[in-house]
Short mmCIF file of C-alpha atoms in Angstrom, two decimals:
data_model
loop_
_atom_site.label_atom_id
_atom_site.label_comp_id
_atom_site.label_asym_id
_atom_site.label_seq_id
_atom_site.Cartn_x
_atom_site.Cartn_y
_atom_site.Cartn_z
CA UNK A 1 10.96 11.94 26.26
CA UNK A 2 9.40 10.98 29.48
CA UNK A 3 9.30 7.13 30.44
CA UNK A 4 5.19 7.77 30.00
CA UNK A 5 5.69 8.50 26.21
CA UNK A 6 8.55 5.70 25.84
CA UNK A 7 6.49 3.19 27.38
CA UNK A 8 3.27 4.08 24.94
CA UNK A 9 5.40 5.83 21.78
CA UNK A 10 4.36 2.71 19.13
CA UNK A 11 0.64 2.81 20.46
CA UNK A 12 0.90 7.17 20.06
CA UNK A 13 2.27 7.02 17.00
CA UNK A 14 -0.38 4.43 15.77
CA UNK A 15 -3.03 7.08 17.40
CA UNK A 16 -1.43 9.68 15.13
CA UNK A 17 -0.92 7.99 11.95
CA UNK A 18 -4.84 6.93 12.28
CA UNK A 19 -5.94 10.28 12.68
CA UNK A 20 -3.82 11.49 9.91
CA UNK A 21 -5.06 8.78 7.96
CA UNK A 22 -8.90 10.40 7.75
CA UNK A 23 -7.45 13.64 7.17
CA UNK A 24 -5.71 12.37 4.18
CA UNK A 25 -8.88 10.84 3.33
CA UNK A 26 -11.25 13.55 3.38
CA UNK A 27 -8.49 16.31 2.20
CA UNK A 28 -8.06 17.10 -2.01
CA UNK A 29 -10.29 18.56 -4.73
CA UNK A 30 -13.34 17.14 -3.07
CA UNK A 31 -13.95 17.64 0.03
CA UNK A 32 -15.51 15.15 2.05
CA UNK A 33 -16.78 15.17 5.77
CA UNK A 34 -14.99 13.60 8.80
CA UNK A 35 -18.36 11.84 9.95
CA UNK A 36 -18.98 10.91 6.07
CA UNK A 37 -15.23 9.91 5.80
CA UNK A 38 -15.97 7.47 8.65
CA UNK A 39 -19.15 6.00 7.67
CA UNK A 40 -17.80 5.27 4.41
CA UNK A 41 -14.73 3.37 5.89
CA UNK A 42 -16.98 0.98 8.09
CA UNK A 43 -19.62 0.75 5.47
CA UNK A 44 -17.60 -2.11 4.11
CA UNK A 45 -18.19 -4.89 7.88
CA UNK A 46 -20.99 -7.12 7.11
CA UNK A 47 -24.58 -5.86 8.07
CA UNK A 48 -23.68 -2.33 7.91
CA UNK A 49 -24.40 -1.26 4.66
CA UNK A 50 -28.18 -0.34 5.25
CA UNK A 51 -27.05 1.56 7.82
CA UNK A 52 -25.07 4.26 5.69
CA UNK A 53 -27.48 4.03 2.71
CA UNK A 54 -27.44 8.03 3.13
CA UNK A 55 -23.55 8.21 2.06
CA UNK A 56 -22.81 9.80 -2.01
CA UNK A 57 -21.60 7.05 -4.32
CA UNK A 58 -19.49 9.73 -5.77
CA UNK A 59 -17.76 9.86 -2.36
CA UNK A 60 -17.55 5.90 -1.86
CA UNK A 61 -15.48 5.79 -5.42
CA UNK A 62 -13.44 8.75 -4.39
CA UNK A 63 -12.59 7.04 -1.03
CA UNK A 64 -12.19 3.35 -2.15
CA UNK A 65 -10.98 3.64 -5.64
CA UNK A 66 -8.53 6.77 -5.13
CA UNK A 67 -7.15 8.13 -1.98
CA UNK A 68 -7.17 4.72 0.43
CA UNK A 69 -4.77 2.84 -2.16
CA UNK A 70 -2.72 5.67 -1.94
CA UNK A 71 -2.86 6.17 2.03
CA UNK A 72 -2.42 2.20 2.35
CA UNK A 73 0.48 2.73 -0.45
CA UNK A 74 2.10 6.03 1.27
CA UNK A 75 2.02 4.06 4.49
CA UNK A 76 4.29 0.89 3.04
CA UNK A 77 6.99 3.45 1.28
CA UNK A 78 7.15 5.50 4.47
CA UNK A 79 7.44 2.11 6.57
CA UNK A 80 9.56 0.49 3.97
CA UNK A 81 12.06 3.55 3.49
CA UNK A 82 12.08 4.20 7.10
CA UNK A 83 12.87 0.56 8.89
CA UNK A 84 15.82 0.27 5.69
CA UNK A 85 17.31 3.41 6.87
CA UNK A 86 16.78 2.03 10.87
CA UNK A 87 18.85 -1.29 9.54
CA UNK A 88 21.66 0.54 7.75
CA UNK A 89 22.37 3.31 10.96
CA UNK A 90 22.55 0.37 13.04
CA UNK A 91 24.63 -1.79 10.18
CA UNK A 92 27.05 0.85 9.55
CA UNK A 93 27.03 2.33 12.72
CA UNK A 94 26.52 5.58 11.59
CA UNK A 95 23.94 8.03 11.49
CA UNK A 96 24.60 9.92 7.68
CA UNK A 97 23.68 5.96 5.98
CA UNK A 98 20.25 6.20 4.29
CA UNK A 99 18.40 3.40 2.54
CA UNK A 100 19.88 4.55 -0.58
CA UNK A 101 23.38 4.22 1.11
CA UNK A 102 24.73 0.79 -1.19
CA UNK A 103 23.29 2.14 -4.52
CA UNK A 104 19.47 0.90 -4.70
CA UNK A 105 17.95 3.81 -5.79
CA UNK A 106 20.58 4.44 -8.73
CA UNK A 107 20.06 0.72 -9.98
CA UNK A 108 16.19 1.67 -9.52
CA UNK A 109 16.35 4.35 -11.64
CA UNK A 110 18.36 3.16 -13.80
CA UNK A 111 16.20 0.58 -14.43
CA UNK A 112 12.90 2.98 -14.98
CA UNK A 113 14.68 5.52 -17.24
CA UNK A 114 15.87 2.09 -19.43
CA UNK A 115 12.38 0.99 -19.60
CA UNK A 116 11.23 4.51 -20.45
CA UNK A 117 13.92 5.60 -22.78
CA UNK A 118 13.85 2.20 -24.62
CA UNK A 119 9.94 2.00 -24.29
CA UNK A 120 9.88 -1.53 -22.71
CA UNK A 121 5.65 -2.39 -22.61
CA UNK A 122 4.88 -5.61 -20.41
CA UNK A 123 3.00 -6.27 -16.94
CA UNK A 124 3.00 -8.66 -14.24
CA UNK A 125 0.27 -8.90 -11.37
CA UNK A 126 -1.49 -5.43 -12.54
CA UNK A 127 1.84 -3.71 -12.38
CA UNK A 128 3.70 -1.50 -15.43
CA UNK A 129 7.14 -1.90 -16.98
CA UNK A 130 8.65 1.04 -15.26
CA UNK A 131 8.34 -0.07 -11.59
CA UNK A 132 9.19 -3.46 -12.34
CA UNK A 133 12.06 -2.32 -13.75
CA UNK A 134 12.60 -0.43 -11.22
CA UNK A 135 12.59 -2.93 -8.64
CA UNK A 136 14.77 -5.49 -10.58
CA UNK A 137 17.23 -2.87 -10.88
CA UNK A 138 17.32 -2.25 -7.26
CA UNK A 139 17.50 -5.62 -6.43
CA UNK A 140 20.48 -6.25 -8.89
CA UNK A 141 22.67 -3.46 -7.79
CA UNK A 142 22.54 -4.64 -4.81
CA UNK A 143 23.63 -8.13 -5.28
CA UNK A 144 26.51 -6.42 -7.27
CA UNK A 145 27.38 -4.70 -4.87
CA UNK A 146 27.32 -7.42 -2.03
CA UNK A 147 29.71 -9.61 -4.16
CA UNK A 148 31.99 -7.06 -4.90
CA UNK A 149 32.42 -6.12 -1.27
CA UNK A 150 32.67 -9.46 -0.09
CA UNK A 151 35.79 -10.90 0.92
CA UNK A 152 35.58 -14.64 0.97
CA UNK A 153 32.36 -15.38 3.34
CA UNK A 154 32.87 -12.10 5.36
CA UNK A 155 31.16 -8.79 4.22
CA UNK A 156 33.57 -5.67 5.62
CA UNK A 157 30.99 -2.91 6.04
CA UNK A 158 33.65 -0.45 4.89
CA UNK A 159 33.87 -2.30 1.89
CA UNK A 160 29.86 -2.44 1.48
CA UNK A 161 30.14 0.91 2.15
CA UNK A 162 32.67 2.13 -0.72
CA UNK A 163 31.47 -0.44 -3.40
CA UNK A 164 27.97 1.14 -2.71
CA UNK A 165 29.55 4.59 -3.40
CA UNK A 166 31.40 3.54 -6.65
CA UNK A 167 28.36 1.26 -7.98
CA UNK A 168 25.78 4.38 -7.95
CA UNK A 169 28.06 6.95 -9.34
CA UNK A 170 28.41 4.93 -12.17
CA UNK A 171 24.46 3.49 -12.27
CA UNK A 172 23.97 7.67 -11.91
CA UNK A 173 26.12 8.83 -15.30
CA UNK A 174 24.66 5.90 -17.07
CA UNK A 175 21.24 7.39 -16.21
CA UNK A 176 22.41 10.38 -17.03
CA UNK A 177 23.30 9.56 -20.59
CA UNK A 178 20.16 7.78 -20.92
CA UNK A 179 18.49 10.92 -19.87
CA UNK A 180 20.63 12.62 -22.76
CA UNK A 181 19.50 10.85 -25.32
CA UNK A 182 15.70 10.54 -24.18
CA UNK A 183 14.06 13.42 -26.59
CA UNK A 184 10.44 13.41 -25.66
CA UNK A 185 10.42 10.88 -22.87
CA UNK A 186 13.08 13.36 -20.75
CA UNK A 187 9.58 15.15 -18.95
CA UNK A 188 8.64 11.14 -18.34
CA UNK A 189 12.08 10.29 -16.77
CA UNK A 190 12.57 13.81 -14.44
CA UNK A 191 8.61 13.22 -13.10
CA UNK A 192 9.33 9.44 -12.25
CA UNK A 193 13.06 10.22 -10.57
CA UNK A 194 11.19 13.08 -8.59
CA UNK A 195 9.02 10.48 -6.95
CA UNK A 196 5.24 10.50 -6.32
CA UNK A 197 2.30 8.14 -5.49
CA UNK A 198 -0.40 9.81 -8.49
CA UNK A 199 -2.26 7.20 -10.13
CA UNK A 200 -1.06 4.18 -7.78
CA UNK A 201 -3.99 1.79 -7.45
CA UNK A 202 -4.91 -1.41 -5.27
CA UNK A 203 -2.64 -3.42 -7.27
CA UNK A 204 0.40 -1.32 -6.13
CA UNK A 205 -0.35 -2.22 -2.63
CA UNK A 206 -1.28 -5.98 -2.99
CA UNK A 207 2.19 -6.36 -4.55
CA UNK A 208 4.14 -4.62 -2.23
CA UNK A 209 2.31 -5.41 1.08
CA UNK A 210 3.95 -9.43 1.18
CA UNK A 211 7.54 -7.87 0.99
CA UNK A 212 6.87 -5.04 3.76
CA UNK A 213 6.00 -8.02 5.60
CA UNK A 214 9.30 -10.41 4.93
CA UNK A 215 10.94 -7.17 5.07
CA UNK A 216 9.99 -6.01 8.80
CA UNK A 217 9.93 -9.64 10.01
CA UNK A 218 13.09 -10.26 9.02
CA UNK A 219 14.19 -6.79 10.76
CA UNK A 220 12.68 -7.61 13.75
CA UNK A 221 13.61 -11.08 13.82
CA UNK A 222 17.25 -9.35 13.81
CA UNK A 223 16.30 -6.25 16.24
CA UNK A 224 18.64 -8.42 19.27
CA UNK A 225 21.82 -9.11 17.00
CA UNK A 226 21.30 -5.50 15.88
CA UNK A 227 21.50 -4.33 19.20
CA UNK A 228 24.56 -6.09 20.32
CA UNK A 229 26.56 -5.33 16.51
CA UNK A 230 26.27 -1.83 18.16
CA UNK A 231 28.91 -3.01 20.35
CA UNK A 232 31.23 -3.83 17.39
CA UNK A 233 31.06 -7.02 15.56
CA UNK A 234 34.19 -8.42 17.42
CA UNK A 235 32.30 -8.01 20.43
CA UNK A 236 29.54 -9.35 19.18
CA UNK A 237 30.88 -12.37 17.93
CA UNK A 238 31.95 -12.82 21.39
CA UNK A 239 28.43 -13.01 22.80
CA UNK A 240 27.21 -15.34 20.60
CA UNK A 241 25.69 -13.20 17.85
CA UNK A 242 26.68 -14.80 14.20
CA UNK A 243 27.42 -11.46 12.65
CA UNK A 244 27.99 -12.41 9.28
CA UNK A 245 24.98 -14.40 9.05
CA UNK A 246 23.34 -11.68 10.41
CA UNK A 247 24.81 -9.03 8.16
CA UNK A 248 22.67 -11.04 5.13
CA UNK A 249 19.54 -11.09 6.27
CA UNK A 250 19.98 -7.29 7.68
CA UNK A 251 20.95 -6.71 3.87
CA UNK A 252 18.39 -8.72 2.53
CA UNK A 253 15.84 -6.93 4.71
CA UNK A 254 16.47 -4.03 3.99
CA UNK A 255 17.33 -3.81 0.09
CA UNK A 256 13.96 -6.08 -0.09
CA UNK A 257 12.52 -2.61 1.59
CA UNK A 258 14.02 0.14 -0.26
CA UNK A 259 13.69 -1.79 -3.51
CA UNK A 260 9.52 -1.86 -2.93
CA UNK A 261 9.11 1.89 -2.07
CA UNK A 262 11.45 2.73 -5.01
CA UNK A 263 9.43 0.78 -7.63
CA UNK A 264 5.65 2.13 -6.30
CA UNK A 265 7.20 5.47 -5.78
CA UNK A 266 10.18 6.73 -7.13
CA UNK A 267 12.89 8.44 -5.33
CA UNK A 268 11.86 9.62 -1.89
CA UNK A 269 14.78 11.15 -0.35
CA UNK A 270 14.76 12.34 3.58
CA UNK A 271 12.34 9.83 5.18
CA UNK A 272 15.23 7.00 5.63
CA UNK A 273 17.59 9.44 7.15
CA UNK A 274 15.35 11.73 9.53
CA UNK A 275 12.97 8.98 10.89
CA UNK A 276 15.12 6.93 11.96
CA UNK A 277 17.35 9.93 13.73
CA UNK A 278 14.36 11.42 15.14
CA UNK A 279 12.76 8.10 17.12
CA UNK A 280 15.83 7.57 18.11
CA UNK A 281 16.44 10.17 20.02
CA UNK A 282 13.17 9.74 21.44
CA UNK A 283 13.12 6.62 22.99
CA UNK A 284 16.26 5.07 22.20
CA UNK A 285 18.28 2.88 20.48
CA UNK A 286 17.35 -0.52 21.22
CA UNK A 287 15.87 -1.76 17.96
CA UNK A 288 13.03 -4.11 19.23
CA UNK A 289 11.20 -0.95 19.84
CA UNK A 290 13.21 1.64 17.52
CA UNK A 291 12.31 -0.69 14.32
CA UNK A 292 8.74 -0.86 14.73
CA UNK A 293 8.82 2.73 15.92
CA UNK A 294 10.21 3.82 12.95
CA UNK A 295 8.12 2.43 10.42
CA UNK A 296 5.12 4.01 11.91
CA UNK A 297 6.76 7.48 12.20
CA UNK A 298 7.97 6.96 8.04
CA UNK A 299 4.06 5.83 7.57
CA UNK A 300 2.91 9.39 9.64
CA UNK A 301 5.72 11.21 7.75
CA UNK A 302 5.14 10.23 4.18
CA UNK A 303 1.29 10.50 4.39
CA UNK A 304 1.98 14.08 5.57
CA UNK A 305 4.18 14.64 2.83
CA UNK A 306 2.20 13.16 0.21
CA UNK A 307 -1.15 15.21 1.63
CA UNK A 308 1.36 18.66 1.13
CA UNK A 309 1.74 17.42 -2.27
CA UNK A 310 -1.44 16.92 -3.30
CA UNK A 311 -2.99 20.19 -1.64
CA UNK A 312 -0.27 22.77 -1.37
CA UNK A 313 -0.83 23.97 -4.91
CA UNK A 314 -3.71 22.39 -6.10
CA UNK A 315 -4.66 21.88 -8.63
CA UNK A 316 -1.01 21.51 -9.58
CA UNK A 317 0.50 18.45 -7.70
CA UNK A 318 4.37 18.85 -6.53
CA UNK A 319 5.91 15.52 -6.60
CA UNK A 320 6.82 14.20 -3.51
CA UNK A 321 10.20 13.75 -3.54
CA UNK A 322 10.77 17.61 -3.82
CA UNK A 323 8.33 18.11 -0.72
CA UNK A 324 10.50 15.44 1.53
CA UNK A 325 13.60 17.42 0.31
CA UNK A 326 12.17 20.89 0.76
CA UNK A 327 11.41 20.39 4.39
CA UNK A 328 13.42 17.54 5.02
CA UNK A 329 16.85 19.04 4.09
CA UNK A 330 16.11 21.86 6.81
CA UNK A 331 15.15 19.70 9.34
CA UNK A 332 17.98 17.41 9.24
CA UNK A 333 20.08 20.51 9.26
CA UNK A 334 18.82 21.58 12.67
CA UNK A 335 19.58 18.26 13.64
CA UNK A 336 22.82 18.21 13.04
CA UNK A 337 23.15 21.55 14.81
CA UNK A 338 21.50 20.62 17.83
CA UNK A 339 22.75 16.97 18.38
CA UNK A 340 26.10 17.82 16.36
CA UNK A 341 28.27 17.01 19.60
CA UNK A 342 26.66 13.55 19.98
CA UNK A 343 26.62 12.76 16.02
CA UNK A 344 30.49 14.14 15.42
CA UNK A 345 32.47 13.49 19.19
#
């Protein structure tokens, strides 16, 4: 990429994601105006509501009440999915890890096909059983796995790496057998483990929104220890980073991350891996501007993904894991084939 579209790539992509943004919002069964779209989005500053008297009600429900909580909600799993899989290329140094990399997603759904199967009924702040429980299963697995790779106070990445492996092959057959014995919750379990945002509501996003925001702070408040880890951790002791101290947070940040877009949306596979790969390549690696840059590209990409699902085949709606794998998959593929020298040398 030019230096031009280095310099100004968060401020593009921002540009991008906004316009996006009132596609998704005027795009689905109704079809509403870009001008009407618009008015309807600024109707809500004080003293401007006589102004856009003129606007449908019908279209100020559909807007407020429908599609923004889902754009607002599309936007944190893309940024939330895409910054964990930033943290975990840099963490691992290698470009295959994905936010699901240490097992999150398996505890996740192990946790919603438990609360399905069993038919577990409680809320907290607005929110259902199933992504609760998918969220505390996330969060779980994780700390398993972080004590059993841990070797006194240091945390071997190969080790985080392998206990990861082991801990969601066996989170995965115990889902499995759940799924076996699930009768007529099985359609239930499949639909959730496919991911999808239909039905999310404000609450969704008020819950999720304060950890995308310890989530990325903590990421960024890393971005320069990151940067030097690159180098190797010996190395990087040796400059005066405190890598193991760093390693937690990093971890904390970003299993904080994936476990948030797991609960509100299931398993979303792709956006971790590719996003980070592809702003990489196009303005580099150094995370104080790859981190941010990423989470707006996952934001751009997931919206995207979740407007395909919606529209493709209306009124049918493909869930939106399948649409992130169906084009996804491809595109990492060609990738791989293009950059395969600098990914594999």
């Amino acid at each position: 990429m030019p230096d031009f579209g280095k310099r100004f790539a968060i401020p593009i992509l921002i540009l991008a994601l906004f316009l996006v943004s009132l596609v998704f919002l005027g795009t689905g069964a109704v079809q509403i105006p870009l001008k009407t779209t618009i008015k309807i989005l600024f109707s809500q500053l004080p003293g401007t509501q006589e102004g856009f008297s003129d606007v449908p009600p019908t279209f100020r429900e559909i807007i407020w009440f429908i599609r923004l909580p889902r754009l607002v909600l599309a936007m944190v799993v893309g940024v939330c999915l895409a910054v964990a899989g930033t943290i975990f290329q840099g963490l691992f140094r290698n470009p295959m890890a994905d936010p699901y990399v240490i097992g999150a997603s398996s505890g996740a759904a192990l946790g919603a096909t438990a609360s399905m199967v069993l038919a577990v009924s409680w809320t907290w702040m607005g929110l259902g059983s199933v992504p609760l429980a998918a969220f505390l299963g996330a969060l779980v697995t994780v700390i398993v796995v972080y004590n059993l790779a841990r070797v006194g106070n240091v945390i071997p990445v190969q080790n985080l790496l392998l206990a990861g492996i082991a801990v969601s092959a066996f989170l995965s057959s115990l889902v499995s057998l759940l799924m076996y014995f699930s009768d007529d919750r099985l359609h239930a379990v499949v639909y959730w483990l496919m991911g999808g945002l239909s039905g999310r509501s404000w609450d969704y996003v008020m819950w999720s929104l304060p950890y995308l925001v310890v989530g990325v702070g903590l990421a960024i408040y890393c971005a320069r220890d990151l940067n030097v880890m690159l180098l190797g951790e010996e190395a990087a002791e040796h400059l005066g980073v405190e890598v193991e101290t760093s390693k937690r947070i990093l971890l904390v940040a970003a299993s904080v991350l994936t476990a948030i877009a797991v609960a509100a949306s299931g398993i979303i596979g792709f956006v971790g891996l590719i996003v980070p790969h592809v702003v990489r390549i196009l303005i580099g690696p150094d995370h104080w501007k790859l981190i941010p840059a990423a989470g707006v590209a996952g934001a751009i990409l997931v919206v995207l993904a979740d407007l395909a699902a919606r529209t493709l085949l209306a009124p049918v709606e493909i869930p939106l894991g399948v649409v992130t794998s169906l084009f996804g998959a491809p595109f990492f593929i060609y990738l791989l084939r293009r950059h395969r020298r600098t990914y594999f040398s």
